[in-house]
Amino acid sequence: MKLSTALALSALIPAMASAQTTVQWSTLGNFNDANGKPAYIQRFTVGGDKDFARLGFNQFARRMETLNPADTLIEIVPGYYAVASPRFAAAKGDTVCVDILTHATLSSICYAADGAHRVMSDGTTRPVEFSRASIITDPKLYSTDKVDRMPYGDAIYAKNASRPATPSGPYDVVPSFKSVELIKGKPTDVAKARVEYVATDNPREDYMQITVDNGTITVATNNRALAESRVQSLLGRGGKLPAARITDWPDFPYRGLMIDISRNYQTPAEMARILRLMHRYGFNVLHFHVADDEAWRLEIPGLPELTDLGARRGYTFDAKEYLPQIFAGDGNPDTKGNSANGYFTRQDFINTIKLADSLGIRVIPEIESPGHARAALLAMEKRYRDTGDDTYRMVDPDDKSQFTSAQSFHDNVMNLAMPGPVRFMTKVGSEIQKMYKEAGVELPSIHIGGDEVAKGAWTGSPIAKEYMEKRGILDERKLHLIYIRELLEEYNKLGIPISGWQEIAVGHDDAFNKAVRPHVVSVNCWSTLGPRSTVTRQSAEGGYPTVLSNVDHFYMDMCYNYHPDELGLTWGGTVDEFDALHGYPKQLCPVDSAAARNIIGLSGQLFSETVRSGEMLETYLLPKMLGLAERAWNADSTYTDPQFNTLIEQSEIPYWTTEGYNFHVSQPGIIVENGKLLMNAPYTNAEIRYTLDGSDPTEASTLYTGPMAAPTSGQVRAKAFLPAAGKKSYTSILYIK
């Protein structure tokens, strides 16, 4: 597409008169620019009320430039942009189109703009009515001549056909029981069943034996909270259970989920819903990611700046009072009820700990350090400016270091040559420990992060240079190791163990490992396939308690598939419930039996860059987390894909529907075979509705009832609907040529 053509199209869009400011985002399609590099043009169509100075919006960091010379694009921070234009003062009835040349390929709606808002001439912000046009109306909007990753109808048809409905037994649950033995006795109506718990001295951790007979379910266990979740799974199936004796235990002591509420906030009420889901499926660790570059979400007594600045995001260039908006929002740091602003009060956190403990779930809070620390750094700079207190200051004011983090920040690393980082982490750790004591719950550990510290983070710091010269340090990476050991000394005084990402356990000398390893509760290793698997093997072989946190199977924030409308990221590929189910530990980390004993469990990670609500959070998890639950409980093969799919449909979807959980619905398949148009659904009770005119199917579209004569050209579009649950899939497309 020629740039002149793109500009000319602006004049063809009809005026949009409105009393409110409306902004619609759209794309004109992928193409190669004059240098043969991938690019696309994104358009902001602004209508209704205007008379503002700038249009702010969020987007994953890209190199961009406006096409109209009257417009000016400003990057506030990577991922937050504003367009200034004199055209925003145009007559109210006129429409203004802002075209931005973007140097990348657009393949997913998650990489489109978000968080649009107005910035007035006085710097205040106003909301807009923001919408995004579909990107699946034409393949050029989401693909290139060489790359088209859309899962079209024929590919989905084959996938659905490989998972036919399979009979499900009365004792099929997620995760599956170790053994079920049918015995002589009378059936039990689960609606009237009596449940009795008795203690057992069986030495196996988390052991249970469940006997079902004649209206009574007797459970002998050494972990009642865990056994209750298994019994609930049985009772939730309804009907009558034949007499049986069940023997069960989990294969791993660590069965975790990491939920990130820093990038985008989740409320205590939503986290309570997630904890109940975790309990149902046998999880026992919530790795709670409450602090990162983009926000700080936990009240810490004595350090009010952390939430005053770190839990609020809006339009700002200096981040002196609050953080710049990123990912989403309306430009206002005080707006309530969105994913940009909010934090857990001290009491919120205590209540969460108590609830988790009652469900047999440990909560490990993560305080990222020394990287991923931008929110904390800026908050402590505010403290220094406002009070003169430099106790917790972590920034060298004369630092000229030049680096770029994995998330494109240039100022997100604590300066470890200063005393502030250890003092800060000790203060935060001691306050968190007090919350656990007040809750009456043991603090399992504090996860200190340790990952993705950009190279060169301290090379331009005079303080770091002097520190290294005095100690004869030639490699700046050793600052990180010194920091870990110094922080560990302080935490040891408090009785606080630590957890961390793989960087704290791999590539260090014997002296470091000897000093640190005994105090580490868990190490999350995400590099567990192909050449990267060396990292995880080194952790396990080095004696560290290793948690397989593999991106290819267990990252809950990866897309279910490459459909352009699917929510989530794709840098680690795609992950659905079957990918998680196939995450066999022996394949992810092949080590000898001695090292295998150091693999303590599995964890799924849900980073929240693309999450905007509790409903979205639940959709990312369900049904994906069920595959993880099965593998964390049973390391070896259990259900086949057809069995697993049937079980989800027959047992879990009804439960989610009753409890009001949001969940992901897979797409229908479409093929043409011998002149006939065939479709299949991912579930037996799904309705398939389709169109032949290129429009998006709705509940009112034609219902597929069986094979029919296929059109000779054009396209077929279909969606799967679950009427009882009020859910639907994304659109499947088959082009017929």
XYZ file of N, CA, C and O in Angstrom, residues 43-120:
312
model
N -4.866 3.545 12.221
C -5.649 4.780 12.091
C -6.496 4.994 13.344
O -7.156 4.075 13.836
N -6.465 6.219 13.838
C -7.353 6.646 14.909
C -8.370 7.599 14.287
O -8.005 8.692 13.835
N -9.626 7.194 14.260
C -10.689 8.027 13.718
C -11.402 8.706 14.884
O -12.054 8.041 15.694
N -11.240 10.005 14.975
C -11.728 10.772 16.123
C -12.962 11.562 15.701
O -12.924 12.333 14.731
N -14.051 11.367 16.404
C -15.282 12.085 16.102
C -15.902 12.689 17.343
O -15.425 12.503 18.461
N -16.999 13.411 17.136
C -17.705 14.020 18.258
C -16.966 15.221 18.802
O -16.299 15.955 18.078
N -17.089 15.407 20.122
C -16.438 16.530 20.793
C -14.920 16.450 20.633
O -14.323 15.397 20.845
N -14.303 17.578 20.329
C -12.843 17.599 20.254
C -12.339 18.767 21.099
O -12.600 18.820 22.291
N -11.605 19.659 20.508
C -11.047 20.794 21.236
C -10.167 20.324 22.394
O -10.292 20.779 23.530
N -9.295 19.361 22.107
C -8.312 18.920 23.093
C -6.940 18.986 22.447
O -6.810 19.181 21.226
N -5.899 18.809 23.258
C -4.541 19.027 22.761
C -3.892 17.756 22.222
O -3.205 17.790 21.195
N -4.089 16.648 22.937
C -3.413 15.415 22.564
C -4.342 14.225 22.728
O -5.264 14.239 23.552
N -4.059 13.193 21.959
C -4.732 11.906 22.105
C -3.713 10.919 22.652
O -2.709 10.610 22.005
N -3.932 10.456 23.876
C -3.031 9.482 24.485
C -3.512 8.071 24.224
O -4.712 7.818 24.115
N -2.574 7.136 24.131
C -2.944 5.729 23.961
C -1.777 4.834 24.358
O -0.627 5.273 24.440
N -2.096 3.580 24.600
C -1.093 2.575 24.949
C -0.939 1.566 23.824
O -1.887 1.287 23.089
N 0.255 1.013 23.743
C 0.540 -0.010 22.750
C 1.903 -0.605 23.074
O 2.789 0.099 23.562
N 2.074 -1.902 22.837
C 3.404 -2.467 23.022
C 4.400 -1.669 22.192
O 4.124 -1.286 21.061
N 5.557 -1.429 22.779
C 6.525 -0.499 22.197
C 6.854 -0.845 20.743
O 7.237 -1.971 20.424
N 6.677 0.139 19.884
C 6.977 0.020 18.459
C 7.566 1.351 17.977
O 7.269 2.410 18.529
N 8.359 1.288 16.926
C 8.822 2.520 16.289
C 7.712 3.020 15.378
O 7.225 2.291 14.510
N 7.290 4.267 15.601
C 6.129 4.797 14.894
C 6.365 6.240 14.485
O 7.170 6.942 15.105
N 5.638 6.678 13.456
C 5.670 8.080 13.050
C 4.352 8.439 12.387
O 3.739 7.612 11.706
N 3.911 9.656 12.605
C 2.662 10.112 11.994
C 2.879 10.406 10.519
O 3.975 10.790 10.090
N 1.825 10.232 9.729
C 1.912 10.475 8.290
C 1.509 11.893 7.912
O 1.948 12.416 6.889
N 0.657 12.494 8.698
C 0.269 13.878 8.436
C 1.299 14.799 9.092
O 1.526 14.726 10.303
N 1.940 15.680 8.318
C 2.974 16.549 8.912
C 2.452 17.487 9.983
O 3.243 18.041 10.761
N 1.132 17.650 10.074
C 0.571 18.504 11.129
C 0.550 17.803 12.482
O 0.407 18.449 13.522
N 0.693 16.468 12.452
C 0.595 15.688 13.687
C 1.981 15.397 14.248
O 2.952 15.222 13.503
N 2.067 15.305 15.581
C 3.322 15.006 16.262
C 3.108 13.856 17.235
O 2.190 13.890 18.061
N 3.954 12.827 17.131
C 3.847 11.659 18.009
C 4.923 11.733 19.086
O 6.102 11.956 18.793
N 4.515 11.545 20.340
C 5.428 11.598 21.479
C 5.426 10.243 22.172
O 4.359 9.675 22.444
N 6.610 9.692 22.463
C 6.709 8.501 23.303
C 6.972 8.955 24.733
O 8.031 9.491 25.050
N 5.987 8.755 25.601
C 6.118 9.174 26.998
C 7.019 8.199 27.741
O 7.981 8.589 28.405
N 6.711 6.939 27.676
C 7.576 5.829 28.069
C 7.303 4.732 27.046
O 6.290 4.782 26.339
N 8.171 3.741 26.934
C 7.870 2.652 25.998
C 6.507 2.036 26.315
O 6.260 1.573 27.421
N 5.619 2.089 25.345
C 4.279 1.559 25.542
C 3.221 2.608 25.814
O 2.041 2.279 25.917
N 3.612 3.877 25.940
C 2.648 4.962 26.185
C 2.991 6.113 25.247
O 4.119 6.627 25.263
N 1.999 6.512 24.450
C 2.221 7.490 23.394
C 1.139 8.565 23.436
O 0.050 8.350 23.972
N 1.444 9.686 22.820
C 0.461 10.754 22.671
C 0.668 11.428 21.333
O 1.811 11.666 20.908
N -0.432 11.726 20.664
C -0.411 12.441 19.398
C -0.945 13.848 19.633
O -2.041 14.017 20.175
N -0.169 14.840 19.228
C -0.626 16.232 19.275
C -0.954 16.670 17.853
O -0.249 16.315 16.908
N -2.043 17.415 17.713
C -2.429 17.873 16.384
C -3.324 19.097 16.501
O -4.258 19.114 17.312
N -3.081 20.117 15.661
C -4.002 21.260 15.645
C -5.374 20.863 15.110
O -6.353 21.579 15.330
N -5.451 19.721 14.447
C -6.730 19.270 13.884
C -7.718 18.856 14.969
O -8.915 18.717 14.707
N -7.221 18.623 16.206
C -8.123 18.263 17.291
C -8.978 19.444 17.743
O -9.872 19.283 18.575
N -8.694 20.615 17.234
C -9.514 21.794 17.537
C -10.510 22.065 16.415
O -11.108 23.133 16.348
N -10.716 21.065 15.533
C -11.617 21.243 14.395
C -13.060 21.328 14.867
O -13.380 21.087 16.032
N -13.946 21.648 13.906
C -15.375 21.762 14.238
C -15.885 20.455 14.817
O -15.446 19.375 14.443
N -16.854 20.533 15.721
C -17.326 19.356 16.443
C -17.885 18.273 15.523
O -17.789 17.098 15.813
N -18.473 18.672 14.426
C -19.086 17.676 13.567
C -18.114 16.988 12.639
O -18.463 16.007 11.987
N -16.893 17.482 12.539
C -15.927 16.899 11.617
C -15.278 15.660 12.219
O -15.226 15.483 13.431
N -14.745 14.836 11.328
C -14.001 13.657 11.742
C -12.524 13.876 11.432
O -12.170 14.363 10.363
N -11.678 13.529 12.379
C -10.234 13.651 12.203
C -9.635 12.254 12.174
O -9.904 11.436 13.059
N -8.836 11.981 11.163
C -8.158 10.693 11.070
C -6.664 10.894 11.281
O -6.033 11.670 10.561
N -6.132 10.197 12.258
C -4.699 10.232 12.526
C -4.113 8.912 12.055
O -4.456 7.852 12.582
N -3.259 8.967 11.043
C -2.625 7.767 10.506
C -1.193 7.684 11.004
O -0.431 8.664 10.901
N -0.826 6.510 11.535
C 0.498 6.324 12.117
C 1.170 5.135 11.441
O 0.656 4.003 11.483
N 2.302 5.385 10.814
C 3.104 4.323 10.224
C 3.835 3.602 11.356
O 4.571 4.226 12.128
N 3.626 2.294 11.435
C 4.161 1.503 12.542
C 5.083 0.435 11.977
O 4.685 -0.346 11.107
N 6.298 0.395 12.459
C 7.317 -0.493 11.896
C 7.295 -1.841 12.613
O 8.061 -2.095 13.552
N 6.409 -2.698 12.160
C 6.249 -4.044 12.709
C 5.187 -4.726 11.866
O 4.612 -4.132 10.959
N 4.917 -5.981 12.184
C 3.795 -6.695 11.580
C 2.710 -6.851 12.630
O 2.991 -7.271 13.760
N 1.499 -6.497 12.305
C 0.375 -6.694 13.216
C -0.212 -8.079 12.958
O -0.634 -8.388 11.847
N -0.230 -8.920 13.976
C -0.768 -10.271 13.812
C -1.844 -10.605 14.825
O -2.513 -11.623 14.697
N -2.025 -9.749 15.828
C -2.962 -10.048 16.904
C -3.566 -8.765 17.437
O -2.909 -7.716 17.481
N -4.818 -8.857 17.869
C -5.501 -7.699 18.427
C -4.823 -7.212 19.699
O -4.953 -6.049 20.085
N -4.061 -8.083 20.365
C -3.380 -7.682 21.591
C -2.266 -6.675 21.332
O -1.794 -6.025 22.263
N -1.853 -6.552 20.067
C -0.816 -5.577 19.735
C -1.417 -4.291 19.171
O -0.692 -3.409 18.712
N -2.730 -4.203 19.207
C -3.407 -2.978 18.784
C -3.369 -1.958 19.919
O -2.996 -2.256 21.050
N -3.770 -0.743 19.598
C -3.792 0.325 20.596
C -4.867 0.069 21.643
O -5.857 -0.628 21.400
N -4.656 0.630 22.824
C -5.597 0.506 23.936
C -5.481 1.773 24.777
O -4.603 2.602 24.570
N -6.399 1.917 25.742
C -6.280 2.996 26.719
C -6.335 4.401 26.144
O -5.703 5.323 26.680
N -7.078 4.605 25.071
C -7.147 5.940 24.467
C -7.849 6.929 25.397
O -8.810 6.586 26.084
N -7.365 8.169 25.409
C -7.969 9.230 26.220
C -7.526 10.579 25.686
O -6.540 10.688 24.941
N -8.267 11.602 26.064
C -7.934 12.966 25.661
C -7.030 13.624 26.702
O -7.151 13.350 27.895
N -6.154 14.488 26.224
C -5.366 15.356 27.098
C -5.731 16.793 26.739
O -5.568 17.224 25.590
N -6.250 17.514 27.723
C -6.694 18.878 27.472
C -5.501 19.829 27.466
O -4.383 19.463 27.845
